[in-house]
Amino acid sequence: DAMLWSIICGIIFIIIGVLAFARPDFIWEVTEKWKSCYADGPSYLFRLNTMVGCAIFAVLGIAALILPFILE
């Protein structure tokens, strides 16, 4: 059961990480746009930070997929 949950979570992490990496503007619209009346779009630093964080998220998903097979 733990192996199955690890694989499912790994797949979900990879999907979220890749989608958010590809669309940092969408992440900004959902999480930050409502906080500012004057902002036209995300800053370069926000995009960079989001892309790095999402890449780490996807790597954790890959690790969650591989780890159960290594520990078995």
PDB file of N, CA and C in Angstrom:
ATOM      1  N   ASP A   1       0.820  -1.209   0.000  1.00  0.00           N
ATOM      2  CA  ASP A   1       0.000   0.000   0.000  1.00  0.00           C
ATOM      3  C   ASP A   1       0.850   1.254   0.000  1.00  0.00           C
ATOM      4  N   ALA A   2       1.931   1.266   0.778  1.00  0.00           N
ATOM      5  CA  ALA A   2       2.800   2.445   0.836  1.00  0.00           C
ATOM      6  C   ALA A   2       3.470   2.683  -0.512  1.00  0.00           C
ATOM      7  N   MET A   3       3.810   1.596  -1.194  1.00  0.00           N
ATOM      8  CA  MET A   3       4.446   1.734  -2.504  1.00  0.00           C
ATOM      9  C   MET A   3       3.478   2.360  -3.512  1.00  0.00           C
ATOM     10  N   LEU A   4       2.237   1.941  -3.477  1.00  0.00           N
ATOM     11  CA  LEU A   4       1.227   2.491  -4.378  1.00  0.00           C
ATOM     12  C   LEU A   4       1.013   3.975  -4.110  1.00  0.00           C
ATOM     13  N   TRP A   5       0.911   4.353  -2.841  1.00  0.00           N
ATOM     14  CA  TRP A   5       0.711   5.769  -2.502  1.00  0.00           C
ATOM     15  C   TRP A   5       1.909   6.603  -2.907  1.00  0.00           C
ATOM     16  N   SER A   6       3.086   6.065  -2.758  1.00  0.00           N
ATOM     17  CA  SER A   6       4.286   6.792  -3.167  1.00  0.00           C
ATOM     18  C   SER A   6       4.297   7.020  -4.676  1.00  0.00           C
ATOM     19  N   ILE A   7       3.906   6.026  -5.435  1.00  0.00           N
ATOM     20  CA  ILE A   7       3.861   6.163  -6.895  1.00  0.00           C
ATOM     21  C   ILE A   7       2.793   7.172  -7.310  1.00  0.00           C
ATOM     22  N   ILE A   8       1.619   7.104  -6.703  1.00  0.00           N
ATOM     23  CA  ILE A   8       0.539   8.045  -7.020  1.00  0.00           C
ATOM     24  C   ILE A   8       0.962   9.472  -6.680  1.00  0.00           C
ATOM     25  N   CYS A   9       1.532   9.673  -5.494  1.00  0.00           N
ATOM     26  CA  CYS A   9       1.982  11.015  -5.103  1.00  0.00           C
ATOM     27  C   CYS A   9       3.105  11.496  -6.004  1.00  0.00           C
ATOM     28  N   GLY A  10       3.993  10.608  -6.386  1.00  0.00           N
ATOM     29  CA  GLY A  10       5.070  10.976  -7.299  1.00  0.00           C
ATOM     30  C   GLY A  10       4.539  11.459  -8.630  1.00  0.00           C
ATOM     31  N   ILE A  11       3.570  10.758  -9.170  1.00  0.00           N
ATOM     32  CA  ILE A  11       2.972  11.166 -10.444  1.00  0.00           C
ATOM     33  C   ILE A  11       2.283  12.518 -10.311  1.00  0.00           C
ATOM     34  N   ILE A  12       1.551  12.719  -9.230  1.00  0.00           N
ATOM     35  CA  ILE A  12       0.867  14.000  -9.003  1.00  0.00           C
ATOM     36  C   ILE A  12       1.882  15.130  -8.862  1.00  0.00           C
ATOM     37  N   PHE A  13       2.959  14.902  -8.114  1.00  0.00           N
ATOM     38  CA  PHE A  13       3.996  15.923  -7.945  1.00  0.00           C
ATOM     39  C   PHE A  13       4.623  16.282  -9.287  1.00  0.00           C
ATOM     40  N   ILE A  14       4.893  15.281 -10.105  1.00  0.00           N
ATOM     41  CA  ILE A  14       5.502  15.541 -11.411  1.00  0.00           C
ATOM     42  C   ILE A  14       4.559  16.349 -12.285  1.00  0.00           C
ATOM     43  N   ILE A  15       3.296  15.979 -12.323  1.00  0.00           N
ATOM     44  CA  ILE A  15       2.326  16.700 -13.149  1.00  0.00           C
ATOM     45  C   ILE A  15       2.199  18.150 -12.699  1.00  0.00           C
ATOM     46  N   ILE A  16       2.039  18.373 -11.405  1.00  0.00           N
ATOM     47  CA  ILE A  16       1.918  19.744 -10.891  1.00  0.00           C
ATOM     48  C   ILE A  16       3.190  20.536 -11.156  1.00  0.00           C
ATOM     49  N   GLY A  17       4.341  19.920 -10.914  1.00  0.00           N
ATOM     50  CA  GLY A  17       5.612  20.604 -11.129  1.00  0.00           C
ATOM     51  C   GLY A  17       5.823  21.004 -12.573  1.00  0.00           C
ATOM     52  N   VAL A  18       5.537  20.107 -13.505  1.00  0.00           N
ATOM     53  CA  VAL A  18       5.738  20.401 -14.927  1.00  0.00           C
ATOM     54  C   VAL A  18       4.740  21.455 -15.409  1.00  0.00           C
ATOM     55  N   LEU A  19       3.480  21.324 -15.024  1.00  0.00           N
ATOM     56  CA  LEU A  19       2.481  22.305 -15.452  1.00  0.00           C
ATOM     57  C   LEU A  19       2.770  23.696 -14.890  1.00  0.00           C
ATOM     58  N   ALA A  20       3.146  23.767 -13.631  1.00  0.00           N
ATOM     59  CA  ALA A  20       3.450  25.061 -13.028  1.00  0.00           C
ATOM     60  C   ALA A  20       4.749  25.639 -13.594  1.00  0.00           C
ATOM     61  N   PHE A  21       5.719  24.781 -13.926  1.00  0.00           N
ATOM     62  CA  PHE A  21       6.959  25.245 -14.554  1.00  0.00           C
ATOM     63  C   PHE A  21       6.668  25.844 -15.927  1.00  0.00           C
ATOM     64  N   ALA A  22       5.762  25.237 -16.640  1.00  0.00           N
ATOM     65  CA  ALA A  22       5.433  25.706 -17.986  1.00  0.00           C
ATOM     66  C   ALA A  22       4.574  26.968 -17.959  1.00  0.00           C
ATOM     67  N   ARG A  23       3.805  27.183 -16.895  1.00  0.00           N
ATOM     68  CA  ARG A  23       2.879  28.317 -16.835  1.00  0.00           C
ATOM     69  C   ARG A  23       3.010  29.129 -15.539  1.00  0.00           C
ATOM     70  N   PRO A  24       4.156  29.766 -15.287  1.00  0.00           N
ATOM     71  CA  PRO A  24       4.277  30.571 -14.063  1.00  0.00           C
ATOM     72  C   PRO A  24       3.327  31.760 -14.048  1.00  0.00           C
ATOM     73  N   ASP A  25       2.920  32.239 -15.235  1.00  0.00           N
ATOM     74  CA  ASP A  25       1.961  33.339 -15.290  1.00  0.00           C
ATOM     75  C   ASP A  25       0.609  32.939 -14.704  1.00  0.00           C
ATOM     76  N   PHE A  26       0.199  31.712 -14.957  1.00  0.00           N
ATOM     77  CA  PHE A  26      -1.064  31.219 -14.392  1.00  0.00           C
ATOM     78  C   PHE A  26      -0.968  31.125 -12.873  1.00  0.00           C
ATOM     79  N   ILE A  27       0.165  30.653 -12.374  1.00  0.00           N
ATOM     80  CA  ILE A  27       0.357  30.577 -10.919  1.00  0.00           C
ATOM     81  C   ILE A  27       0.263  31.975 -10.310  1.00  0.00           C
ATOM     82  N   TRP A  28       0.851  32.967 -10.989  1.00  0.00           N
ATOM     83  CA  TRP A  28       0.777  34.344 -10.500  1.00  0.00           C
ATOM     84  C   TRP A  28      -0.667  34.839 -10.487  1.00  0.00           C
ATOM     85  N   GLU A  29      -1.421  34.540 -11.542  1.00  0.00           N
ATOM     86  CA  GLU A  29      -2.813  34.985 -11.605  1.00  0.00           C
ATOM     87  C   GLU A  29      -3.643  34.397 -10.473  1.00  0.00           C
ATOM     88  N   VAL A  30      -3.383  33.152 -10.139  1.00  0.00           N
ATOM     89  CA  VAL A  30      -4.164  32.488  -9.097  1.00  0.00           C
ATOM     90  C   VAL A  30      -3.754  32.945  -7.700  1.00  0.00           C
ATOM     91  N   THR A  31      -2.449  33.134  -7.486  1.00  0.00           N
ATOM     92  CA  THR A  31      -1.982  33.371  -6.120  1.00  0.00           C
ATOM     93  C   THR A  31      -1.662  34.821  -5.781  1.00  0.00           C
ATOM     94  N   GLU A  32      -1.283  35.641  -6.762  1.00  0.00           N
ATOM     95  CA  GLU A  32      -0.776  36.975  -6.443  1.00  0.00           C
ATOM     96  C   GLU A  32      -1.540  38.133  -7.070  1.00  0.00           C
ATOM     97  N   LYS A  33      -2.213  37.935  -8.166  1.00  0.00           N
ATOM     98  CA  LYS A  33      -2.830  39.039  -8.902  1.00  0.00           C
ATOM     99  C   LYS A  33      -3.847  39.804  -8.057  1.00  0.00           C
ATOM    100  N   TRP A  34      -4.595  39.102  -7.260  1.00  0.00           N
ATOM    101  CA  TRP A  34      -5.638  39.744  -6.470  1.00  0.00           C
ATOM    102  C   TRP A  34      -5.064  40.672  -5.400  1.00  0.00           C
ATOM    103  N   LYS A  35      -3.773  40.555  -5.106  1.00  0.00           N
ATOM    104  CA  LYS A  35      -3.158  41.373  -4.058  1.00  0.00           C
ATOM    105  C   LYS A  35      -2.767  42.764  -4.540  1.00  0.00           C
ATOM    106  N   SER A  36      -2.752  42.992  -5.854  1.00  0.00           N
ATOM    107  CA  SER A  36      -2.286  44.264  -6.388  1.00  0.00           C
ATOM    108  C   SER A  36      -3.272  44.818  -7.420  1.00  0.00           C
ATOM    109  N   CYS A  37      -3.522  46.105  -7.321  1.00  0.00           N
ATOM    110  CA  CYS A  37      -4.404  46.754  -8.294  1.00  0.00           C
ATOM    111  C   CYS A  37      -3.642  47.209  -9.534  1.00  0.00           C
ATOM    112  N   TYR A  38      -2.317  47.377  -9.415  1.00  0.00           N
ATOM    113  CA  TYR A  38      -1.536  47.994 -10.481  1.00  0.00           C
ATOM    114  C   TYR A  38      -0.616  47.032 -11.226  1.00  0.00           C
ATOM    115  N   ALA A  39      -0.473  45.836 -10.773  1.00  0.00           N
ATOM    116  CA  ALA A  39       0.452  44.896 -11.413  1.00  0.00           C
ATOM    117  C   ALA A  39      -0.148  44.363 -12.711  1.00  0.00           C
ATOM    118  N   ASP A  40       0.665  44.396 -13.767  1.00  0.00           N
ATOM    119  CA  ASP A  40       0.224  43.882 -15.065  1.00  0.00           C
ATOM    120  C   ASP A  40       0.559  42.410 -15.234  1.00  0.00           C
ATOM    121  N   GLY A  41       1.591  41.957 -14.563  1.00  0.00           N
ATOM    122  CA  GLY A  41       2.015  40.574 -14.700  1.00  0.00           C
ATOM    123  C   GLY A  41       3.093  40.269 -13.684  1.00  0.00           C
ATOM    124  N   PRO A  42       3.517  39.033 -13.641  1.00  0.00           N
ATOM    125  CA  PRO A  42       4.536  38.650 -12.661  1.00  0.00           C
ATOM    126  C   PRO A  42       5.901  39.231 -13.008  1.00  0.00           C
ATOM    127  N   SER A  43       6.677  39.497 -11.991  1.00  0.00           N
ATOM    128  CA  SER A  43       8.028  40.003 -12.202  1.00  0.00           C
ATOM    129  C   SER A  43       8.954  38.873 -12.634  1.00  0.00           C
ATOM    130  N   TYR A  44      10.125  39.263 -13.094  1.00  0.00           N
ATOM    131  CA  TYR A  44      11.128  38.272 -13.496  1.00  0.00           C
ATOM    132  C   TYR A  44      11.503  37.391 -12.307  1.00  0.00           C
ATOM    133  N   LEU A  45      11.666  38.003 -11.127  1.00  0.00           N
ATOM    134  CA  LEU A  45      12.027  37.243  -9.937  1.00  0.00           C
ATOM    135  C   LEU A  45      10.929  36.248  -9.553  1.00  0.00           C
ATOM    136  N   PHE A  46       9.663  36.649  -9.681  1.00  0.00           N
ATOM    137  CA  PHE A  46       8.571  35.720  -9.382  1.00  0.00           C
ATOM    138  C   PHE A  46       8.595  34.534 -10.333  1.00  0.00           C
ATOM    139  N   ARG A  47       8.784  34.819 -11.633  1.00  0.00           N
ATOM    140  CA  ARG A  47       8.845  33.729 -12.613  1.00  0.00           C
ATOM    141  C   ARG A  47      10.003  32.781 -12.321  1.00  0.00           C
ATOM    142  N   LEU A  48      11.175  33.356 -12.044  1.00  0.00           N
ATOM    143  CA  LEU A  48      12.353  32.542 -11.755  1.00  0.00           C
ATOM    144  C   LEU A  48      12.139  31.698 -10.506  1.00  0.00           C
ATOM    145  N   ASN A  49      11.633  32.317  -9.460  1.00  0.00           N
ATOM    146  CA  ASN A  49      11.393  31.607  -8.200  1.00  0.00           C
ATOM    147  C   ASN A  49      10.368  30.492  -8.387  1.00  0.00           C
ATOM    148  N   THR A  50       9.310  30.763  -9.120  1.00  0.00           N
ATOM    149  CA  THR A  50       8.278  29.756  -9.370  1.00  0.00           C
ATOM    150  C   THR A  50       8.830  28.595 -10.181  1.00  0.00           C
ATOM    151  N   MET A  51       9.625  28.910 -11.204  1.00  0.00           N
ATOM    152  CA  MET A  51      10.168  27.855 -12.056  1.00  0.00           C
ATOM    153  C   MET A  51      11.165  26.979 -11.290  1.00  0.00           C
ATOM    154  N   VAL A  52      12.002  27.581 -10.450  1.00  0.00           N
ATOM    155  CA  VAL A  52      12.947  26.795  -9.653  1.00  0.00           C
ATOM    156  C   VAL A  52      12.191  25.922  -8.652  1.00  0.00           C
ATOM    157  N   GLY A  53      11.210  26.506  -7.982  1.00  0.00           N
ATOM    158  CA  GLY A  53      10.423  25.737  -7.021  1.00  0.00           C
ATOM    159  C   GLY A  53       9.675  24.591  -7.668  1.00  0.00           C
ATOM    160  N   CYS A  54       9.137  24.809  -8.844  1.00  0.00           N
ATOM    161  CA  CYS A  54       8.399  23.756  -9.547  1.00  0.00           C
ATOM    162  C   CYS A  54       9.327  22.671 -10.062  1.00  0.00           C
ATOM    163  N   ALA A  55      10.529  23.046 -10.466  1.00  0.00           N
ATOM    164  CA  ALA A  55      11.508  22.041 -10.884  1.00  0.00           C
ATOM    165  C   ALA A  55      11.884  21.149  -9.704  1.00  0.00           C
ATOM    166  N   ILE A  56      12.074  21.756  -8.536  1.00  0.00           N
ATOM    167  CA  ILE A  56      12.364  20.962  -7.328  1.00  0.00           C
ATOM    168  C   ILE A  56      11.179  20.061  -7.001  1.00  0.00           C
ATOM    169  N   PHE A  57       9.978  20.570  -7.143  1.00  0.00           N
ATOM    170  CA  PHE A  57       8.764  19.791  -6.891  1.00  0.00           C
ATOM    171  C   PHE A  57       8.711  18.573  -7.811  1.00  0.00           C
ATOM    172  N   ALA A  58       9.037  18.766  -9.092  1.00  0.00           N
ATOM    173  CA  ALA A  58       9.036  17.653 -10.046  1.00  0.00           C
ATOM    174  C   ALA A  58      10.133  16.641  -9.716  1.00  0.00           C
ATOM    175  N   VAL A  59      11.297  17.110  -9.280  1.00  0.00           N
ATOM    176  CA  VAL A  59      12.385  16.199  -8.898  1.00  0.00           C
ATOM    177  C   VAL A  59      11.964  15.371  -7.685  1.00  0.00           C
ATOM    178  N   LEU A  60      11.283  15.989  -6.743  1.00  0.00           N
ATOM    179  CA  LEU A  60      10.769  15.222  -5.594  1.00  0.00           C
ATOM    180  C   LEU A  60       9.762  14.169  -6.045  1.00  0.00           C
ATOM    181  N   GLY A  61       8.975  14.497  -7.058  1.00  0.00           N
ATOM    182  CA  GLY A  61       8.038  13.516  -7.608  1.00  0.00           C
ATOM    183  C   GLY A  61       8.768  12.346  -8.238  1.00  0.00           C
ATOM    184  N   ILE A  62       9.853  12.631  -8.955  1.00  0.00           N
ATOM    185  CA  ILE A  62      10.647  11.555  -9.548  1.00  0.00           C
ATOM    186  C   ILE A  62      11.257  10.688  -8.453  1.00  0.00           C
ATOM    187  N   ALA A  63      11.748  11.334  -7.395  1.00  0.00           N
ATOM    188  CA  ALA A  63      12.311  10.575  -6.273  1.00  0.00           C
ATOM    189  C   ALA A  63      11.244   9.707  -5.615  1.00  0.00           C
ATOM    190  N   ALA A  64      10.025  10.224  -5.491  1.00  0.00           N
ATOM    191  CA  ALA A  64       8.938   9.439  -4.895  1.00  0.00           C
ATOM    192  C   ALA A  64       8.576   8.248  -5.764  1.00  0.00           C
ATOM    193  N   LEU A  65       8.772   8.369  -7.076  1.00  0.00           N
ATOM    194  CA  LEU A  65       8.522   7.234  -7.963  1.00  0.00           C
ATOM    195  C   LEU A  65       9.612   6.170  -7.867  1.00  0.00           C
ATOM    196  N   ILE A  66      10.855   6.609  -7.768  1.00  0.00           N
ATOM    197  CA  ILE A  66      11.985   5.683  -7.805  1.00  0.00           C
ATOM    198  C   ILE A  66      12.264   5.042  -6.447  1.00  0.00           C
ATOM    199  N   LEU A  67      12.111   5.791  -5.389  1.00  0.00           N
ATOM    200  CA  LEU A  67      12.493   5.323  -4.053  1.00  0.00           C
ATOM    201  C   LEU A  67      11.859   4.007  -3.615  1.00  0.00           C
ATOM    202  N   PRO A  68      10.574   3.764  -3.848  1.00  0.00           N
ATOM    203  CA  PRO A  68      10.002   2.480  -3.418  1.00  0.00           C
ATOM    204  C   PRO A  68      10.662   1.277  -4.077  1.00  0.00           C
ATOM    205  N   PHE A  69      11.116   1.437  -5.297  1.00  0.00           N
ATOM    206  CA  PHE A  69      11.763   0.315  -5.995  1.00  0.00           C
ATOM    207  C   PHE A  69      13.175   0.079  -5.473  1.00  0.00           C
ATOM    208  N   ILE A  70      13.823   1.151  -5.044  1.00  0.00           N
ATOM    209  CA  ILE A  70      15.169   1.014  -4.475  1.00  0.00           C
ATOM    210  C   ILE A  70      15.108   0.379  -3.088  1.00  0.00           C
ATOM    211  N   LEU A  71      14.118   0.770  -2.307  1.00  0.00           N
ATOM    212  CA  LEU A  71      14.012   0.270  -0.932  1.00  0.00           C
ATOM    213  C   LEU A  71      13.356  -1.110  -0.821  1.00  0.00           C
ATOM    214  N   GLU A  72      12.824  -1.597  -1.905  1.00  0.00           N
ATOM    215  CA  GLU A  72      12.112  -2.878  -1.862  1.00  0.00           C
ATOM    216  C   GLU A  72      13.033  -4.044  -1.609  1.00  0.00           C
TER     217      GLU A  72
END
